[in-house]
Amino acid sequence: MGNRFQVQDRFADGAQYIGGRPRPGTSGRTQDIVDPATGETVHSYELAGAADVDAAIAAAREAFPAWSGATPGERSDALHRFASVLAEQSEDLAGAESLQCGKPIKLSTEFDVPGTVDNAAFFAGAARHLQGQSAGEYSGDHTSYVRREAIGVVGSIAPWNYPLQMAAWKVLPAIAAGNTIVLKPAEITPLTSLMFAAAATEAGIPDGVVNVVNGAGRDAGEHLVGHPDVAMTSFTGSTAVGKRVAEIATSTVKRLHLELGGKAPFLVFDDADLESAVHGAVAGSLINTGQDCTAATRAYVQRPLYDAFVSGVADLMATVRLGDPFDPATDLGPLVSHLQRDRVAAFVDRARGYATVVTGGEAPQGALKSGAYYRPTLVAGAAQDSEIVQAEIFGPVLVVLPFDSDDEGIALANDTPYGLAASAWTRDVYRAGRATREIKAGCVWVNDHIPIISEMPHGGYKASGFGKDMSVYSFEEYTQVKHVMFDNTAVVRKDWHRTVFGDR
C-alpha cells in the first residue's frame, strides 16, 4: 500500500465543528470510519445528536448579523484567503479524501481538490457582483429597485461520493451571499468537511459562519432540516431521501434546494467518432468508481456502430487498473463501502437473468479481496424497462442498448424519471443541436461527458431535483429578492386613493 493519510490524533478533539472550533458529539453513539480499500477501521468518533445541531444553529444565528452586514469586498477578501488556505492544504485534503472514500489519489489530486480550490476562488470573485436590478421608474411616479439579501441560517446535507466538493458546493455560495451555514456531511466520510471548515477559520472567516455536524440522518439530519431557526435547506443525495427532506422542510415553509439522483444517457449517433465515444464512455462511466450522479450509465448506440462500440468498451474496460488508491498508477479504487459494493453486485446479478454481462460483473480476488472493489462492468441485451436500465446503480456499471432512428434515440434517452445530465456524440451540428434542445437534463455535453466548471450551473430536471449548485445561478437559491419602491411625487392624496375612498 502507498503512503496513506494519517488520521491518528488529527481529529482527537471530536468530529463536530461548531463556532470556530472542534468538539465531540453528545449522542452517545460512535461511528467508525473505514478505509474501503482494506476494510480496516481508521478512526472512530462520537456522532452528533440534537443538542449538537442546536448548538451549531445557535452559533450560525449569532454570526449572521455581522457576516451578512459585511461588505461584498470584505466577504470576497475572506473567500480569497480561504482559497489560498485550501490550496496550501491540497496534499492533506487529497490524502484524507482518498482514505475515507477509496478514490484513486490521482482523482483526488487532479479533480476533487483543485476543483474545490477553483470553486472557492470563483465565489471570492462572485461575492462582489451580487446585486439586484438597476433602479427605474416603472410606474411613472415611483422609483423601484431590487435588493438581494441573505436568507439566514442555511442547513445543508451533503453525500458521501464527493465529500470535499459537495462541502464546497454547499458552503461557498451560501456564505458568499452573506448567509451562515450548518453542514451535515455523510457520517461515513466526515474528514474533509471538517478540514474544510477548519480552513475557513484559518482564513479569517468569523466563528460560526461555517459549522459542521456529523450525525445520523434520522437524528441530526432531520433535526437540522426541521429546525425553526433554519431558513433554507440544501440537500444532495438520493431521490428517495430527497422526498423525505422535502416533506420536513415544507412543513416549516423553508426554501428548498434538491440535487438528487441521476441515470445519465450517453447517446451515440452513427456519424460519431467511434474511438472518442468508446473512450468517453469508459471514462464517463467509471469516474469515482461510478459513484457519480452524472456518470454515464445508459449508452444508446445507433445500430451501425453498436457492435463495434460494445467490443471497444469491453476491451478498454479490461485495461483499467484496480489497486491501492494511494498508488499513482491505480485507475479504479474501491466503492465507498462493502455495503455499496454488495448493492452494485446485486443489481448485476439480478440482470444476469435477462441480459448479458459482457465484461466484469465480479469482485476481484487476491490482494484486493478485503477491499470494496468491483470490476468495471458492461451489460448488454437488457430491455429499456428493466431494472438495470431504469434504476440508479451508483457503481462502475454501464448498460448499452441499440437504437435505429434519431427520434428513437432521443426518446430512449428521456425515458427515465431522472434528468440530471446527458451527452450526445455526433459530428453533425444539427443533430447535436436537436439533442441539446430535446434531451431533458440540466446539463447536456456534446462529444464529451463529465467535465464541470465553476462558472456554469449544475442541477437537474424531473426527479433529479431543482435548483443549481456552482455559478452565479446558485445565488438564486441563497438570496431573498426584495422590491423597494420610493414615491417621487410628494403628493399627499394619490390618484389611486379614490379607489378606496372619495372622488377624483
Coordinates of C-alpha atoms in Angstrom, one line a residue:
M1 CA 0.0 0.0 0.0
G2 CA 1.1 3.6 -0.7
N3 CA 1.7 6.4 1.8
R4 CA -1.7 6.8 3.4
F5 CA -3.2 9.8 5.1
Q6 CA -2.7 9.5 8.9
V7 CA -5.8 10.1 10.9
Q8 CA -4.3 9.4 14.3
D9 CA -4.7 12.4 16.7
R10 CA -5.8 14.6 13.7
F11 CA -9.4 14.6 14.9
A12 CA -8.9 13.8 18.6
D13 CA -10.9 16.8 19.7
G14 CA -14.1 15.5 18.0
A15 CA -15.8 15.3 14.7
Q16 CA -18.1 18.3 15.1
Y17 CA -17.0 21.9 14.2
I18 CA -19.1 24.5 15.9
G19 CA -18.4 28.2 16.4
G20 CA -14.9 28.0 15.0
R21 CA -13.6 25.0 16.9
P22 CA -13.8 21.2 17.0
R23 CA -15.8 19.4 19.7
P24 CA -17.0 15.9 20.4
G25 CA -20.6 14.8 19.7
T26 CA -23.0 14.2 22.5
S27 CA -25.3 11.5 21.1
G28 CA -23.7 8.6 23.0
R29 CA -23.2 6.7 19.8
T30 CA -20.0 6.2 17.8
Q31 CA -19.3 5.9 14.1
D32 CA -16.4 4.1 12.5
I33 CA -14.5 5.5 9.5
V34 CA -13.5 2.5 7.4
D35 CA -10.8 2.5 4.7
P36 CA -12.8 0.9 1.9
A37 CA -9.6 -0.3 0.3
T38 CA -8.7 -2.6 3.2
G39 CA -11.8 -2.9 5.3
E40 CA -9.9 -1.5 8.3
T41 CA -11.3 1.0 10.8
V42 CA -9.0 4.0 10.7
H43 CA -10.9 6.3 13.2
S44 CA -14.0 6.3 15.4
Y45 CA -15.9 9.3 16.7
E46 CA -19.0 10.2 18.6
L47 CA -21.9 11.2 16.4
A48 CA -23.8 14.4 16.8
G49 CA -27.2 14.5 18.5
A50 CA -29.9 17.1 18.6
A51 CA -28.1 19.1 21.2
D52 CA -25.1 19.5 18.9
V53 CA -27.3 20.6 16.0
D54 CA -28.9 23.1 18.2
A55 CA -25.5 24.5 19.3
A56 CA -24.4 24.7 15.7
I57 CA -27.5 26.6 14.6
A58 CA -27.2 28.9 17.6
A59 CA -23.6 29.7 16.6
A60 CA -24.7 30.3 13.0
R61 CA -27.5 32.6 14.2
E62 CA -25.1 34.6 16.3
A63 CA -22.7 35.0 13.5
F64 CA -25.3 36.0 10.9
P65 CA -25.8 39.7 11.6
A66 CA -22.2 40.7 11.3
W67 CA -21.4 38.4 8.4
S68 CA -24.5 39.4 6.3
G69 CA -23.7 43.0 7.2
A70 CA -20.1 42.8 5.9
T71 CA -19.5 44.5 2.6
P72 CA -19.2 42.3 -0.5
G73 CA -15.5 43.3 -0.6
E74 CA -14.9 42.1 2.9
R75 CA -16.6 38.7 2.2
S76 CA -14.7 38.5 -1.1
D77 CA -11.3 39.1 0.7
A78 CA -12.1 36.4 3.2
L79 CA -13.0 33.9 0.5
H80 CA -9.8 34.7 -1.4
R81 CA -7.9 33.9 1.8
F82 CA -9.9 30.7 2.1
A83 CA -9.0 29.6 -1.4
S84 CA -5.3 30.2 -0.6
V85 CA -5.5 28.1 2.6
L86 CA -7.2 25.3 0.7
A87 CA -4.5 25.4 -1.9
E88 CA -1.8 25.2 0.8
Q89 CA -3.5 22.1 2.3
S90 CA -4.1 20.4 -1.0
E91 CA -1.9 17.4 -0.3
D92 CA -3.6 16.6 3.1
L93 CA -7.1 17.2 1.6
A94 CA -6.4 14.8 -1.2
G95 CA -5.0 12.2 1.2
A96 CA -8.0 12.4 3.5
E97 CA -10.4 12.2 0.6
S98 CA -8.8 9.1 -0.8
L99 CA -8.6 7.4 2.6
Q100 CA -12.2 7.8 3.5
C101 CA -13.7 7.3 0.0
G102 CA -11.3 5.0 -1.7
K103 CA -10.7 7.4 -4.5
P104 CA -7.5 6.9 -6.5
I105 CA -5.1 9.5 -5.4
K106 CA -4.8 10.9 -8.9
L107 CA -8.5 11.6 -8.9
S108 CA -8.4 13.4 -5.6
T109 CA -5.2 15.3 -6.5
E110 CA -6.2 16.3 -10.1
F111 CA -10.0 16.6 -9.8
D112 CA -11.6 16.9 -6.3
V113 CA -9.1 19.2 -4.6
P114 CA -8.3 21.6 -7.5
G115 CA -11.9 21.8 -8.3
T116 CA -12.7 22.8 -4.8
V117 CA -9.9 25.4 -4.7
D118 CA -11.2 26.8 -8.0
N119 CA -14.7 26.9 -6.7
A120 CA -13.6 29.0 -3.7
A121 CA -11.7 31.4 -5.9
F122 CA -14.7 31.7 -8.2
F123 CA -17.1 32.6 -5.3
A124 CA -14.5 35.0 -3.9
G125 CA -14.9 37.0 -7.1
A126 CA -18.7 36.4 -7.4
A127 CA -19.3 37.8 -3.9
R128 CA -18.5 41.3 -5.3
H129 CA -21.2 41.0 -8.1
L130 CA -24.2 40.0 -6.0
Q131 CA -26.7 42.7 -6.9
G132 CA -30.3 43.4 -7.9
Q133 CA -31.9 45.1 -10.8
S134 CA -30.9 48.7 -11.5
A135 CA -33.3 51.4 -10.4
G136 CA -36.1 52.5 -12.7
E137 CA -39.4 54.5 -12.8
Y138 CA -41.8 51.7 -13.8
S139 CA -45.0 53.3 -12.6
G140 CA -44.0 56.8 -13.6
D141 CA -44.5 58.1 -10.0
H142 CA -42.1 55.8 -8.2
T143 CA -38.5 54.6 -8.3
S144 CA -38.1 50.9 -7.9
Y145 CA -35.1 48.7 -7.4
V146 CA -34.4 45.2 -6.3
R147 CA -32.2 44.2 -3.3
R148 CA -30.7 40.7 -2.9
E149 CA -30.4 39.8 0.8
A150 CA -29.0 36.8 2.6
I151 CA -31.7 34.4 3.8
G152 CA -30.2 33.5 7.2
V153 CA -29.0 30.2 8.6
V154 CA -28.7 27.5 5.9
G155 CA -28.9 23.8 6.8
S156 CA -27.2 21.7 4.2
I157 CA -26.8 17.9 3.9
A158 CA -24.1 16.5 1.6
P159 CA -23.4 13.0 0.3
W160 CA -20.5 10.6 0.6
N161 CA -19.4 10.4 -3.0
Y162 CA -17.7 13.8 -3.2
P163 CA -17.4 14.9 0.4
L164 CA -15.0 17.8 -0.2
Q165 CA -16.5 19.1 -3.4
M166 CA -20.0 18.8 -2.0
A167 CA -19.0 20.7 1.1
A168 CA -17.7 23.5 -1.2
W169 CA -20.8 23.5 -3.4
K170 CA -23.0 23.9 -0.3
V171 CA -20.9 26.3 1.8
L172 CA -19.4 28.7 -0.7
P173 CA -22.4 30.2 -2.5
A174 CA -24.2 30.4 0.8
I175 CA -21.5 32.3 2.7
A176 CA -20.6 34.4 -0.4
A177 CA -24.2 35.7 -0.3
G178 CA -23.9 36.6 3.4
N179 CA -25.6 33.5 4.9
T180 CA -24.2 31.3 7.7
I181 CA -24.3 27.6 7.4
V182 CA -24.6 24.3 9.3
L183 CA -23.4 21.4 7.1
K184 CA -24.1 17.8 7.8
P185 CA -21.9 15.6 5.7
A186 CA -22.4 11.8 5.4
E187 CA -21.3 10.3 8.6
I188 CA -19.1 7.7 6.9
T189 CA -17.0 10.4 5.2
P190 CA -16.6 13.4 7.6
L191 CA -12.9 14.1 7.4
T192 CA -12.5 16.6 4.5
S193 CA -15.6 18.5 5.5
L194 CA -14.1 19.1 9.0
M195 CA -10.8 20.1 7.4
F196 CA -12.7 22.5 5.0
A197 CA -14.4 24.2 8.0
A198 CA -11.2 24.5 9.9
A199 CA -9.6 26.0 6.8
A200 CA -12.3 28.7 6.8
T201 CA -11.4 29.6 10.3
E202 CA -7.7 29.7 9.5
A203 CA -8.6 32.1 6.6
G204 CA -10.2 34.5 9.0
I205 CA -13.8 33.7 8.3
P206 CA -15.6 34.5 11.6
D207 CA -16.5 31.8 14.0
G208 CA -20.0 30.5 13.5
V209 CA -20.2 31.3 9.8
V210 CA -19.2 27.7 8.8
N211 CA -20.3 24.9 11.1
V212 CA -20.2 21.1 10.6
V213 CA -22.2 18.4 12.5
N214 CA -21.6 14.8 11.8
G215 CA -24.5 12.7 12.8
A216 CA -27.0 10.1 11.5
G217 CA -29.6 11.3 9.0
R218 CA -32.6 10.2 11.1
D219 CA -31.3 12.1 14.1
A220 CA -29.0 15.1 13.2
G221 CA -30.2 15.4 9.6
E222 CA -33.9 15.5 10.3
H223 CA -33.4 17.8 13.3
L224 CA -31.4 20.2 11.2
V225 CA -33.9 20.3 8.3
G226 CA -36.9 20.7 10.6
H227 CA -35.4 23.3 12.9
P228 CA -37.4 26.6 13.0
D229 CA -34.2 28.7 13.0
V230 CA -33.0 27.2 9.8
A231 CA -34.3 29.4 6.9
M232 CA -33.2 27.2 4.0
T233 CA -32.3 23.6 3.3
S234 CA -30.0 22.3 0.6
F235 CA -29.7 18.6 0.1
T236 CA -27.7 16.4 -2.3
G237 CA -28.4 12.7 -2.3
S238 CA -30.9 10.0 -3.5
T239 CA -34.3 10.9 -4.7
A240 CA -35.9 8.7 -2.1
V241 CA -34.2 10.6 0.8
G242 CA -34.8 13.9 -1.0
K243 CA -38.5 13.3 -0.8
R244 CA -38.2 12.9 3.0
V245 CA -36.2 16.1 3.2
A246 CA -38.8 17.9 1.2
E247 CA -41.6 16.7 3.5
I248 CA -39.8 18.0 6.6
A249 CA -38.7 21.3 5.0
T250 CA -42.0 22.2 3.5
S251 CA -43.7 21.7 6.9
T252 CA -41.9 24.8 8.1
V253 CA -42.1 26.6 4.7
K254 CA -38.4 26.6 4.2
R255 CA -36.6 27.5 0.9
L256 CA -35.5 24.2 -0.6
H257 CA -32.8 23.1 -3.0
L258 CA -32.5 19.5 -4.1
E259 CA -29.9 17.8 -6.2
L260 CA -31.0 14.2 -6.4
G261 CA -30.3 11.0 -8.4
G262 CA -29.4 10.6 -12.0
K263 CA -29.3 8.0 -14.7
A264 CA -27.4 9.8 -17.4
P265 CA -27.8 8.7 -21.1
F266 CA -24.8 8.5 -23.4
L267 CA -26.3 8.9 -26.9
V268 CA -24.0 7.8 -29.8
F269 CA -25.3 8.6 -33.3
D270 CA -24.0 6.7 -36.3
D271 CA -21.7 9.5 -37.5
A272 CA -19.9 9.8 -34.2
D273 CA -16.1 9.4 -33.8
L274 CA -16.3 5.8 -32.5
E275 CA -12.9 5.8 -30.8
S276 CA -13.8 9.1 -29.0
A277 CA -17.1 7.7 -27.9
V278 CA -15.6 4.5 -26.6
H279 CA -13.0 6.4 -24.5
G280 CA -15.6 8.8 -23.3
A281 CA -18.0 6.0 -22.3
V282 CA -15.3 4.2 -20.2
A283 CA -14.1 7.4 -18.5
G284 CA -17.7 8.8 -18.0
S285 CA -19.0 5.5 -16.5
L286 CA -16.0 4.7 -14.3
I287 CA -15.2 8.1 -12.8
N288 CA -15.2 7.9 -9.0
T289 CA -15.9 4.1 -9.4
G290 CA -19.2 5.1 -11.0
Q291 CA -20.4 6.8 -7.8
D292 CA -21.3 10.0 -9.6
C293 CA -24.9 11.1 -10.2
T294 CA -23.8 12.5 -13.6
A295 CA -21.9 9.3 -14.6
A296 CA -22.7 7.7 -18.0
T297 CA -24.9 4.8 -17.1
R298 CA -27.0 4.2 -20.2
A299 CA -25.3 4.1 -23.6
Y300 CA -27.6 4.2 -26.5
V301 CA -25.7 3.5 -29.7
Q302 CA -27.2 3.8 -33.2
R303 CA -27.2 0.3 -34.8
P304 CA -24.4 0.7 -37.4
L305 CA -21.9 1.4 -34.6
Y306 CA -23.4 -0.8 -31.9
D307 CA -21.3 -4.0 -32.2
A308 CA -18.0 -2.1 -32.6
F309 CA -18.9 0.1 -29.6
V310 CA -19.7 -2.9 -27.3
S311 CA -16.4 -4.6 -28.3
G312 CA -14.4 -1.4 -27.9
V313 CA -15.8 -0.5 -24.5
A314 CA -15.3 -4.1 -23.2
D315 CA -11.7 -4.1 -24.5
L316 CA -10.9 -0.8 -22.9
M317 CA -12.6 -1.6 -19.6
A318 CA -10.3 -4.7 -19.4
T319 CA -7.2 -2.4 -19.3
V320 CA -8.4 -0.4 -16.3
R321 CA -6.1 -1.0 -13.3
L322 CA -7.7 -1.7 -9.9
G323 CA -5.5 -1.2 -7.0
D324 CA -4.4 0.7 -3.9
P325 CA -5.9 4.2 -4.0
F326 CA -2.6 5.7 -2.9
D327 CA -0.7 4.1 -5.8
P328 CA -0.4 6.8 -8.5
A329 CA -0.8 4.0 -11.1
T330 CA -4.3 3.0 -9.9
D331 CA -7.1 3.8 -12.2
L332 CA -10.1 2.5 -10.2
G333 CA -10.4 2.3 -6.4
P334 CA -13.0 0.5 -4.3
L335 CA -16.5 1.6 -3.8
V336 CA -17.1 3.7 -0.7
S337 CA -18.1 0.7 1.4
H338 CA -18.7 -3.0 1.3
L339 CA -22.4 -2.3 1.6
Q340 CA -22.3 -0.2 -1.5
R341 CA -20.2 -2.8 -3.3
D342 CA -22.7 -5.5 -2.5
R343 CA -25.6 -3.3 -3.6
V344 CA -24.0 -2.8 -7.0
A345 CA -23.2 -6.5 -7.3
A346 CA -26.8 -7.4 -6.6
F347 CA -28.0 -5.2 -9.5
V348 CA -25.7 -7.0 -11.9
D349 CA -26.5 -10.5 -10.5
R350 CA -30.2 -9.9 -11.0
A351 CA -29.6 -8.6 -14.5
R352 CA -28.0 -12.0 -15.5
G353 CA -31.5 -13.3 -15.7
Y354 CA -32.5 -11.0 -18.6
A355 CA -29.3 -9.5 -20.0
T356 CA -25.6 -10.4 -20.8
V357 CA -22.7 -9.3 -18.7
V358 CA -20.1 -8.6 -21.4
T359 CA -17.2 -7.9 -19.1
G360 CA -16.7 -7.5 -15.3
G361 CA -19.5 -8.4 -13.1
E362 CA -17.4 -9.6 -10.2
A363 CA -15.3 -8.5 -7.2
P364 CA -11.6 -9.2 -7.7
Q365 CA -9.8 -11.8 -5.6
G366 CA -6.2 -11.9 -4.4
A367 CA -4.6 -8.8 -2.9
L368 CA -7.8 -6.7 -3.3
K369 CA -10.2 -9.3 -1.8
S370 CA -10.6 -7.5 1.6
G371 CA -11.5 -4.1 -0.1
A372 CA -14.8 -3.0 -1.5
Y373 CA -13.7 -3.4 -5.1
Y374 CA -15.8 -4.3 -8.1
R375 CA -14.6 -4.8 -11.7
P376 CA -15.6 -2.4 -14.5
T377 CA -18.8 -3.9 -15.9
L378 CA -20.6 -3.7 -19.2
V379 CA -24.1 -5.1 -19.6
A380 CA -25.8 -5.6 -23.0
G381 CA -29.1 -7.0 -24.1
A382 CA -31.3 -5.5 -21.4
A383 CA -34.8 -4.2 -22.1
Q384 CA -35.5 -0.5 -21.8
D385 CA -37.9 -1.1 -18.9
S386 CA -35.6 -3.4 -17.0
E387 CA -34.2 -2.5 -13.5
I388 CA -30.6 -2.2 -14.6
V389 CA -31.6 0.4 -17.3
Q390 CA -34.0 2.4 -15.1
A391 CA -32.6 2.3 -11.6
E392 CA -29.6 4.3 -10.3
I393 CA -26.9 1.7 -9.6
F394 CA -24.1 4.1 -8.4
G395 CA -21.2 1.8 -9.3
P396 CA -18.8 1.0 -12.2
V397 CA -21.6 -0.4 -14.4
L398 CA -22.5 0.7 -18.0
V399 CA -25.6 -0.7 -19.8
V400 CA -25.6 -0.4 -23.6
L401 CA -28.7 -0.6 -25.9
P402 CA -29.1 -0.1 -29.7
F403 CA -31.4 2.3 -31.4
D404 CA -32.4 2.9 -35.0
S405 CA -33.8 6.4 -35.8
D406 CA -32.8 9.7 -34.2
D407 CA -36.3 10.0 -32.9
E408 CA -36.0 6.7 -31.1
G409 CA -32.6 7.5 -29.6
I410 CA -33.8 10.8 -28.1
A411 CA -37.0 9.2 -26.8
L412 CA -35.0 6.4 -25.1
A413 CA -32.6 9.0 -23.6
N414 CA -35.6 10.8 -22.0
D415 CA -37.2 7.5 -20.8
T416 CA -36.4 7.6 -17.1
P417 CA -37.7 9.6 -14.2
Y418 CA -34.3 11.4 -13.9
G419 CA -32.9 14.4 -15.8
L420 CA -29.5 15.5 -14.3
A421 CA -27.0 15.0 -17.1
A422 CA -26.6 13.5 -20.6
S423 CA -24.3 13.5 -23.6
A424 CA -24.7 13.3 -27.3
W425 CA -22.0 12.1 -29.7
T426 CA -22.1 13.2 -33.3
R427 CA -20.2 15.2 -35.9
D428 CA -23.4 16.8 -37.2
V429 CA -24.1 20.2 -35.8
Y430 CA -27.9 19.9 -36.4
R431 CA -28.1 16.5 -34.7
A432 CA -26.1 18.0 -31.8
G433 CA -28.4 21.0 -31.6
R434 CA -31.5 18.8 -31.6
A435 CA -30.2 16.6 -28.9
T436 CA -29.3 19.6 -26.6
R437 CA -32.7 21.0 -27.1
E438 CA -34.8 17.9 -26.7
I439 CA -32.9 15.9 -24.0
K440 CA -34.5 16.8 -20.7
A441 CA -31.5 17.2 -18.4
G442 CA -29.8 20.0 -16.5
C443 CA -26.6 19.5 -18.4
V444 CA -26.0 18.1 -21.9
W445 CA -22.5 17.6 -23.2
V446 CA -21.6 17.2 -26.8
N447 CA -18.8 14.8 -27.6
D448 CA -17.7 14.6 -24.0
H449 CA -19.2 13.5 -20.7
I450 CA -18.4 14.6 -17.1
P451 CA -16.4 17.9 -17.2
I452 CA -17.7 20.6 -14.9
I453 CA -16.6 24.2 -14.3
S454 CA -17.2 26.7 -11.5
E455 CA -18.7 29.3 -13.9
M456 CA -21.6 27.0 -15.1
P457 CA -24.6 25.7 -13.1
H458 CA -25.2 22.2 -12.0
G459 CA -28.7 20.9 -11.3
G460 CA -31.4 18.7 -12.6
Y461 CA -34.8 18.3 -14.2
K462 CA -37.6 15.9 -13.1
A463 CA -36.8 13.5 -10.3
S464 CA -33.2 14.8 -10.3
G465 CA -34.4 17.8 -8.3
F466 CA -34.4 21.6 -8.7
G467 CA -32.1 24.5 -8.0
K468 CA -28.5 25.0 -9.0
D469 CA -25.0 24.5 -7.5
M470 CA -22.0 26.4 -8.7
S471 CA -22.0 29.6 -10.9
V472 CA -23.8 32.8 -10.2
Y473 CA -27.1 31.0 -10.7
S474 CA -26.6 29.4 -7.3
F475 CA -27.2 32.8 -5.7
E476 CA -30.9 32.4 -6.8
E477 CA -31.1 29.7 -4.1
Y478 CA -29.3 31.5 -1.4
T479 CA -30.8 35.0 -1.6
Q480 CA -34.1 36.7 -1.0
V481 CA -35.2 39.2 -3.6
K482 CA -36.8 42.3 -2.2
H483 CA -38.6 45.0 -4.1
V484 CA -38.0 48.6 -2.7
M485 CA -40.3 51.4 -4.0
F486 CA -40.0 55.1 -3.4
D487 CA -42.7 57.7 -4.1
N488 CA -41.3 60.5 -6.2
T489 CA -44.3 62.9 -6.2
A490 CA -44.6 64.2 -2.6
V491 CA -48.4 64.4 -3.3
V492 CA -50.5 63.8 -0.2
R493 CA -53.6 62.5 -1.9
K494 CA -52.6 60.0 -4.7
D495 CA -55.0 59.4 -7.6
W496 CA -55.3 55.7 -6.7
H497 CA -56.7 56.6 -3.3
R498 CA -60.1 57.3 -4.8
T499 CA -60.5 53.5 -5.4
V500 CA -60.6 53.2 -1.7
F501 CA -62.3 56.5 -0.6
G502 CA -63.6 59.8 -2.1
D503 CA -63.9 61.0 -5.6
R504 CA -61.5 62.3 -8.2

